[in-house]
Coordinates of C-alpha atoms and ligand atoms in Angstrom, one line a residue:
M18 CA 0.0 0.0 0.0
P19 CA 1.5 3.4 -0.9
V20 CA 1.8 6.0 1.9
I21 CA -0.7 8.9 1.3
D22 CA 0.2 12.2 2.9
P23 CA -2.2 14.8 4.2
A24 CA -2.2 16.6 0.9
G25 CA -3.3 13.3 -0.9
Q26 CA 0.0 12.7 -2.5
K27 CA 1.2 9.1 -2.9
H28 CA 4.6 7.9 -1.7
P29 CA 6.1 4.4 -2.1
E30 CA 5.0 1.9 0.4
G31 CA 7.3 1.5 3.6
T32 CA 8.7 5.0 3.2
L33 CA 8.8 7.8 5.9
V34 CA 6.5 10.6 5.4
D35 CA 5.9 13.3 7.9
K36 CA 2.5 14.9 8.7
Y37 CA 3.3 17.8 6.2
G38 CA 3.8 15.3 3.4
R39 CA 7.6 15.6 3.4
R40 CA 9.3 12.4 2.5
I41 CA 12.4 11.7 4.7
S42 CA 15.2 10.1 2.6
Y43 CA 18.2 11.6 4.4
V44 CA 19.6 10.8 7.9
R45 CA 22.5 12.5 9.6
L46 CA 24.0 10.2 12.1
S47 CA 26.3 11.5 14.8
I48 CA 28.7 8.7 15.9
T49 CA 30.2 10.5 18.8
D50 CA 29.9 13.8 20.8
R51 CA 33.6 14.0 21.3
C52 CA 36.0 16.0 19.3
D53 CA 39.7 16.8 19.0
F54 CA 38.8 20.5 18.5
R55 CA 36.7 23.0 20.5
C56 CA 35.5 25.4 17.9
T57 CA 34.2 28.5 19.7
Y58 CA 30.8 28.5 17.9
C59 CA 30.2 24.8 18.5
M60 CA 31.5 23.9 22.0
A61 CA 32.2 25.4 25.4
E62 CA 35.9 25.4 26.3
E63 CA 35.2 22.9 29.1
M64 CA 32.9 20.3 27.7
T65 CA 31.7 17.2 29.6
F66 CA 31.2 14.3 27.2
L67 CA 28.8 11.5 27.5
P68 CA 29.8 8.5 29.5
R69 CA 30.5 5.5 27.1
N70 CA 27.5 3.5 28.1
E71 CA 25.2 6.3 27.1
V72 CA 26.5 6.3 23.5
M73 CA 25.3 4.0 20.9
S74 CA 27.7 1.2 20.1
L75 CA 28.8 0.9 16.6
E76 CA 26.6 -2.1 16.2
E77 CA 23.7 -0.1 17.4
C78 CA 24.5 2.8 15.0
L79 CA 24.5 0.1 12.1
R80 CA 21.1 -1.2 13.3
V81 CA 19.6 2.2 13.2
A82 CA 21.1 2.9 9.8
T83 CA 19.8 -0.4 8.4
V84 CA 16.3 0.2 9.6
F85 CA 16.2 3.7 8.0
V86 CA 17.5 2.3 4.8
G87 CA 14.7 -0.3 5.0
L88 CA 12.3 2.6 5.3
G89 CA 13.5 4.3 2.0
V90 CA 16.4 6.5 3.3
N91 CA 19.1 6.5 0.6
K92 CA 21.5 9.2 2.0
L93 CA 23.3 9.0 5.2
R94 CA 25.8 11.5 6.6
I95 CA 28.2 10.4 9.3
T96 CA 29.0 13.3 11.5
G97 CA 29.7 14.2 15.1
G98 CA 31.5 15.6 17.2
E99 CA 34.4 14.6 15.1
P100 CA 33.4 11.1 13.6
L101 CA 37.0 10.1 12.8
V102 CA 38.1 10.3 16.5
R103 CA 35.6 7.5 17.4
K104 CA 37.5 4.3 17.9
D105 CA 36.9 1.7 15.1
A106 CA 34.8 4.3 13.1
M107 CA 36.0 2.5 10.0
W108 CA 34.3 -0.8 11.1
L109 CA 30.9 1.0 10.9
I110 CA 31.8 3.0 7.8
E111 CA 32.8 -0.1 5.9
R112 CA 29.5 -1.9 6.7
L113 CA 27.5 1.2 5.8
G114 CA 29.3 1.4 2.6
A115 CA 28.1 -2.1 1.8
L116 CA 24.5 -1.6 2.7
P117 CA 22.2 -2.3 -0.2
G118 CA 19.9 0.8 -0.9
L119 CA 22.2 3.3 0.7
D120 CA 23.3 5.0 -2.5
N121 CA 24.9 8.1 -0.9
L122 CA 27.1 7.7 2.1
V123 CA 28.8 11.0 3.0
L124 CA 30.9 12.4 5.9
T125 CA 31.3 15.7 7.6
T126 CA 34.7 16.0 9.4
N127 CA 37.1 18.7 10.6
G128 CA 39.8 17.2 8.5
S129 CA 42.3 16.5 11.3
Q130 CA 42.4 12.8 10.8
L131 CA 41.9 12.7 7.0
D132 CA 45.5 12.3 6.1
R133 CA 45.2 8.8 7.7
F134 CA 41.7 8.0 6.8
A135 CA 40.9 9.5 3.3
R136 CA 42.0 6.3 1.4
P137 CA 40.1 3.8 3.6
L138 CA 37.0 6.0 3.5
R139 CA 37.1 6.1 -0.2
Q140 CA 37.5 2.4 -0.4
A141 CA 34.7 1.8 1.9
G142 CA 32.4 3.6 -0.4
V143 CA 32.1 7.1 1.1
K144 CA 31.0 9.3 -1.9
R145 CA 31.7 12.7 -0.8
I146 CA 33.3 14.6 2.2
N147 CA 32.6 18.0 3.7
I148 CA 35.4 19.6 5.6
S149 CA 35.0 22.5 8.1
L150 CA 37.5 25.3 7.4
D151 CA 36.8 28.7 8.7
T152 CA 40.2 30.4 8.0
L153 CA 43.5 29.9 6.2
N154 CA 45.5 31.6 8.9
A155 CA 47.1 29.2 11.2
E156 CA 47.1 31.5 14.2
R157 CA 43.4 32.3 13.7
F158 CA 42.7 28.7 13.1
R159 CA 44.1 27.9 16.5
K160 CA 41.9 30.6 18.1
I161 CA 38.7 29.4 16.5
T162 CA 39.3 25.7 17.2
R163 CA 41.1 26.4 20.5
I164 CA 43.5 23.5 19.8
G165 CA 43.4 22.6 16.0
D166 CA 46.4 22.6 13.7
L167 CA 45.6 24.2 10.3
N168 CA 48.4 22.3 8.6
K169 CA 47.0 18.9 9.5
V170 CA 43.6 19.9 8.0
L171 CA 45.3 21.2 4.8
K172 CA 47.2 17.9 4.5
G173 CA 43.8 16.2 5.1
I174 CA 42.2 18.1 2.2
E175 CA 45.1 17.1 0.0
A176 CA 44.8 13.4 1.2
A177 CA 41.1 13.5 0.2
R178 CA 42.0 14.6 -3.3
S179 CA 44.7 12.1 -3.8
A180 CA 42.4 9.4 -2.5
G181 CA 40.1 10.2 -5.4
F182 CA 37.3 12.3 -3.7
R183 CA 35.8 14.8 -5.9
R184 CA 33.5 17.7 -5.1
T185 CA 34.8 17.9 -1.6
K186 CA 33.1 20.7 0.1
L187 CA 34.5 23.2 2.6
N188 CA 32.1 24.5 5.3
V189 CA 32.7 28.0 6.6
V190 CA 30.8 29.5 9.5
M191 CA 30.7 33.2 9.0
M192 CA 31.7 35.3 12.0
R193 CA 31.9 39.0 11.9
G194 CA 35.3 40.2 13.2
T195 CA 36.8 36.7 13.1
N196 CA 37.0 35.5 9.5
D197 CA 34.8 37.9 7.5
D198 CA 37.9 39.4 5.9
E199 CA 38.9 36.1 4.5
F200 CA 35.8 35.0 2.5
V201 CA 37.3 36.0 -0.8
D202 CA 40.5 34.1 0.0
L203 CA 38.6 31.1 1.1
V204 CA 36.5 31.0 -2.2
Q205 CA 39.9 31.5 -4.1
F206 CA 41.4 28.5 -2.3
A207 CA 38.3 26.4 -3.2
L208 CA 38.5 27.5 -6.9
D209 CA 42.2 26.7 -7.0
N210 CA 41.7 23.3 -5.4
E211 CA 38.6 22.3 -7.3
L212 CA 36.6 22.3 -4.1
D213 CA 32.9 23.3 -3.4
I214 CA 32.5 25.8 -0.5
S215 CA 29.4 26.6 1.6
F216 CA 29.1 29.7 3.8
I217 CA 26.9 28.9 7.0
E218 CA 25.1 31.4 9.0
E219 CA 25.8 30.8 12.6
M220 CA 23.0 29.1 14.5
P221 CA 22.1 29.8 18.2
L222 CA 22.8 26.3 19.5
G223 CA 24.2 25.8 23.0
E224 CA 25.1 28.5 25.5
I225 CA 27.6 30.7 23.8
H226 CA 27.6 34.4 24.3
G227 CA 28.3 37.1 21.9
R228 CA 26.6 35.6 18.8
N229 CA 24.5 38.8 18.3
T230 CA 27.6 40.8 17.3
T231 CA 29.2 38.1 15.1
Y232 CA 26.1 37.0 13.0
I233 CA 26.6 37.7 9.3
S234 CA 23.8 36.9 6.8
S235 CA 24.4 35.0 3.6
E236 CA 23.3 38.0 1.7
E237 CA 26.0 40.2 3.0
T238 CA 28.7 37.7 2.2
R239 CA 27.4 37.1 -1.3
E240 CA 27.5 40.9 -1.9
Q241 CA 31.1 40.9 -0.6
L242 CA 32.0 38.0 -2.9
A243 CA 30.2 39.5 -5.9
R244 CA 32.6 42.5 -5.8
R245 CA 35.4 40.1 -6.6
F246 CA 33.8 37.1 -8.4
E247 CA 31.2 36.9 -11.1
L248 CA 28.4 34.9 -9.3
I249 CA 25.8 33.1 -11.4
P250 CA 22.9 31.6 -9.5
S251 CA 22.5 27.9 -10.0
T252 CA 19.5 25.7 -9.7
E253 CA 21.6 22.8 -8.6
N254 CA 20.7 21.1 -5.4
S255 CA 23.0 18.7 -3.5
G256 CA 20.0 17.4 -1.6
G257 CA 20.9 19.6 1.3
P258 CA 19.8 23.2 2.5
A259 CA 22.5 25.1 0.5
R260 CA 21.6 27.4 -2.4
Y261 CA 24.5 27.5 -4.9
W262 CA 26.2 29.9 -7.2
R263 CA 28.9 29.4 -9.8
T264 CA 31.6 31.5 -11.3
P265 CA 32.7 31.3 -14.9
G266 CA 35.7 29.0 -15.7
S267 CA 35.4 26.8 -12.6
E268 CA 33.5 23.7 -11.7
S269 CA 33.4 24.8 -8.0
R270 CA 30.0 25.7 -6.5
I271 CA 29.7 28.5 -4.0
G272 CA 26.8 27.7 -1.5
F273 CA 25.0 29.4 1.2
I274 CA 23.3 27.8 4.1
S275 CA 21.0 30.3 5.5
P276 CA 18.9 29.0 8.4
H277 CA 18.0 32.6 9.4
S278 CA 17.6 34.6 6.3
H279 CA 16.2 31.8 4.0
N280 CA 14.5 29.2 6.0
F281 CA 14.7 25.8 4.1
C282 CA 12.1 24.0 6.1
D283 CA 9.6 23.6 3.3
S284 CA 11.6 20.9 1.6
C285 CA 13.2 19.3 4.6
N286 CA 13.9 15.7 3.8
R287 CA 16.0 14.8 7.0
V288 CA 16.3 13.8 10.5
R289 CA 19.3 13.7 12.8
I290 CA 20.4 11.0 15.2
T291 CA 22.6 11.9 18.1
A292 CA 25.4 9.7 19.5
K293 CA 23.0 9.0 22.3
G294 CA 20.4 7.6 20.0
E295 CA 18.1 10.6 20.2
L296 CA 16.2 11.2 16.9
Y297 CA 15.7 14.9 16.4
P298 CA 13.3 15.4 13.5
C299 CA 14.4 19.2 13.5
L300 CA 17.8 20.7 14.2
G301 CA 16.1 23.8 15.6
Q302 CA 13.6 22.2 18.0
N303 CA 13.9 20.3 21.2
D304 CA 11.4 17.4 20.6
A305 CA 13.1 14.0 20.1
A306 CA 12.4 10.3 20.0
H307 CA 14.7 8.1 22.3
L308 CA 16.0 5.1 20.3
L309 CA 18.6 3.9 22.8
P310 CA 16.2 2.2 25.2
V311 CA 14.4 0.7 22.3
L312 CA 17.7 -0.6 20.7
R313 CA 18.7 -2.1 24.1
T314 CA 15.4 -4.0 24.7
D315 CA 14.4 -5.0 21.1
S316 CA 16.1 -7.8 19.5
D317 CA 14.6 -8.0 16.1
N318 CA 14.4 -4.3 15.2
A319 CA 10.5 -4.3 14.9
A320 CA 10.1 -1.9 17.9
L321 CA 13.0 0.2 16.6
R322 CA 11.3 0.5 13.1
Q323 CA 8.1 1.5 14.8
A324 CA 9.7 4.1 16.9
I325 CA 11.2 5.6 13.8
V326 CA 7.9 5.6 12.0
D327 CA 6.2 7.2 15.0
S328 CA 8.8 9.9 15.2
M329 CA 7.3 11.3 12.0
G330 CA 4.4 12.5 14.1
I331 CA 6.6 14.9 16.1
K332 CA 8.5 16.4 13.1
P333 CA 7.6 20.1 13.3
Y334 CA 6.9 22.2 10.4
G335 CA 10.1 24.0 10.9
H336 CA 12.6 25.8 13.0
D337 CA 12.2 29.4 14.1
F338 CA 15.6 30.8 14.7
T339 CA 15.4 34.4 15.1
K340 CA 18.3 36.9 14.9
Q341 CA 18.2 37.1 18.6
M342 CA 21.4 35.2 18.9
D343 CA 22.5 35.8 22.5
A344 CA 20.0 33.5 24.0
P345 CA 20.5 29.8 22.9
Q346 CA 17.2 29.0 21.1
V347 CA 18.2 25.3 21.4
V348 CA 19.9 24.1 24.4
R349 CA 22.1 21.4 22.6
F350 CA 25.4 22.3 21.1
M351 CA 25.8 21.4 17.4
S352 CA 28.4 18.8 18.5
M353 CA 25.5 17.0 20.4
T354 CA 23.0 17.1 17.5
G355 CA 25.5 16.4 14.7
G356 CA 25.9 19.2 12.1
Ligands
SAM14 N1 33.5 17.9 13.5 C1 32.9 17.9 12.2 C2 33.1 19.2 11.5 O1 33.6 20.2 12.2 O2 33.0 19.3 10.3 C3 31.5 17.5 12.1 C4 30.6 18.0 13.1 S1 30.3 19.7 13.1 C5 29.1 19.9 14.4 C6 29.3 19.9 11.6 C7 29.2 21.3 11.1 O3 28.5 22.1 12.0 C8 30.6 22.1 10.8 O4 30.6 22.5 9.6 C9 30.5 23.1 11.7 O5 31.2 24.3 11.3 C10 29.0 23.5 12.0 N2 28.6 24.1 13.2 C11 28.9 23.9 14.5 N3 28.3 24.7 15.3 C12 27.6 25.6 14.5 C13 26.8 26.7 14.8 N4 26.5 27.1 16.0 N5 26.2 27.4 13.7 C14 26.5 26.9 12.4 N6 27.2 25.9 12.1 C15 27.8 25.2 13.1
SF4_15 FE1 34.5 19.7 16.7 FE2 33.2 20.1 14.4 FE3 32.3 21.2 16.6 FE4 34.6 22.0 15.7 S1 32.6 22.2 14.6 S2 34.2 21.6 17.9 S3 35.4 20.3 14.8 S4 32.4 19.0 16.2

């Protein structure tokens, strides 16, 4: 029997459709809340991480992914925290790479471990990588990440290219007074290295002060870039929330992720799973379904499948981030939810 949404539209049998008729085909799975960086916009300086028994085992992550794929999900992004610091992450990634029906296995990383992992990731079937890079200045990089080494990340970007990854994408969080004088250089770096690049509006996740003064809209950055590059709007869609522009003579895409200025909830096709097994149907809301207790009592995945189907009922229409950035509108840090 096909699934019929409230608007009367039909979706294939056994697929996940929310109460607004949006089909869920994309899962972002955080496999750890830990990280080897402490980016100022993402984490507090002193973070308390989850005790290990409260984190899904890799086997549990695989079960969750398998059930989602059985429900028609065909794209899965592995994220964190920093996914590549999770011990034996490759064990999981190899199995996900071999899951029939999962066409698009992708990863978001800070790049610090890519020098070592790019080749095995490629061999495991990861299709594309997003790498966070907010600056090309080593000292600034250290300030933003509190502990990170820019050189390691640059080596990681090169390792991804050598391993055969194409259309690797840089993610830049825009911060006034921190990296807004480097946006042109970051785009030039992307063009020179055949990378895509996305600029992200900072989101009010977790208790971090001072965001009101650092917020920059996509529009402002695009105007800044347009003074240097010819920007041609593109209708391309990578299945994510970014809207893209191109510049003549290059294959690189220049994207903007604008949760504030251009809300992308209408076409939302995703849910997020935290390392703790919480299913967040929306990044910007606090409602969640708790899969860990189900995983630990259910042996044949039937209850797990039902819990996931039921979670469609709590997917809200959308987030409502305002520009009031000083108060956290969501109490979780991005590293908890998985970016
Ligand atoms: N550690 C990996 C990384 O840094 O790419 C993956 C996890 S990280 C939470 C995923 C993405 O979320 C990164 O691109 C990061 O820049 C972004 N991010 C973190 N906190 C954010 C915030 N408050 N607003 C917007 N983007 C944020
Ligand atoms: Fe770690 Fe990524 Fe958060 Fe930076 S953005 S602290 S690298 S999880």
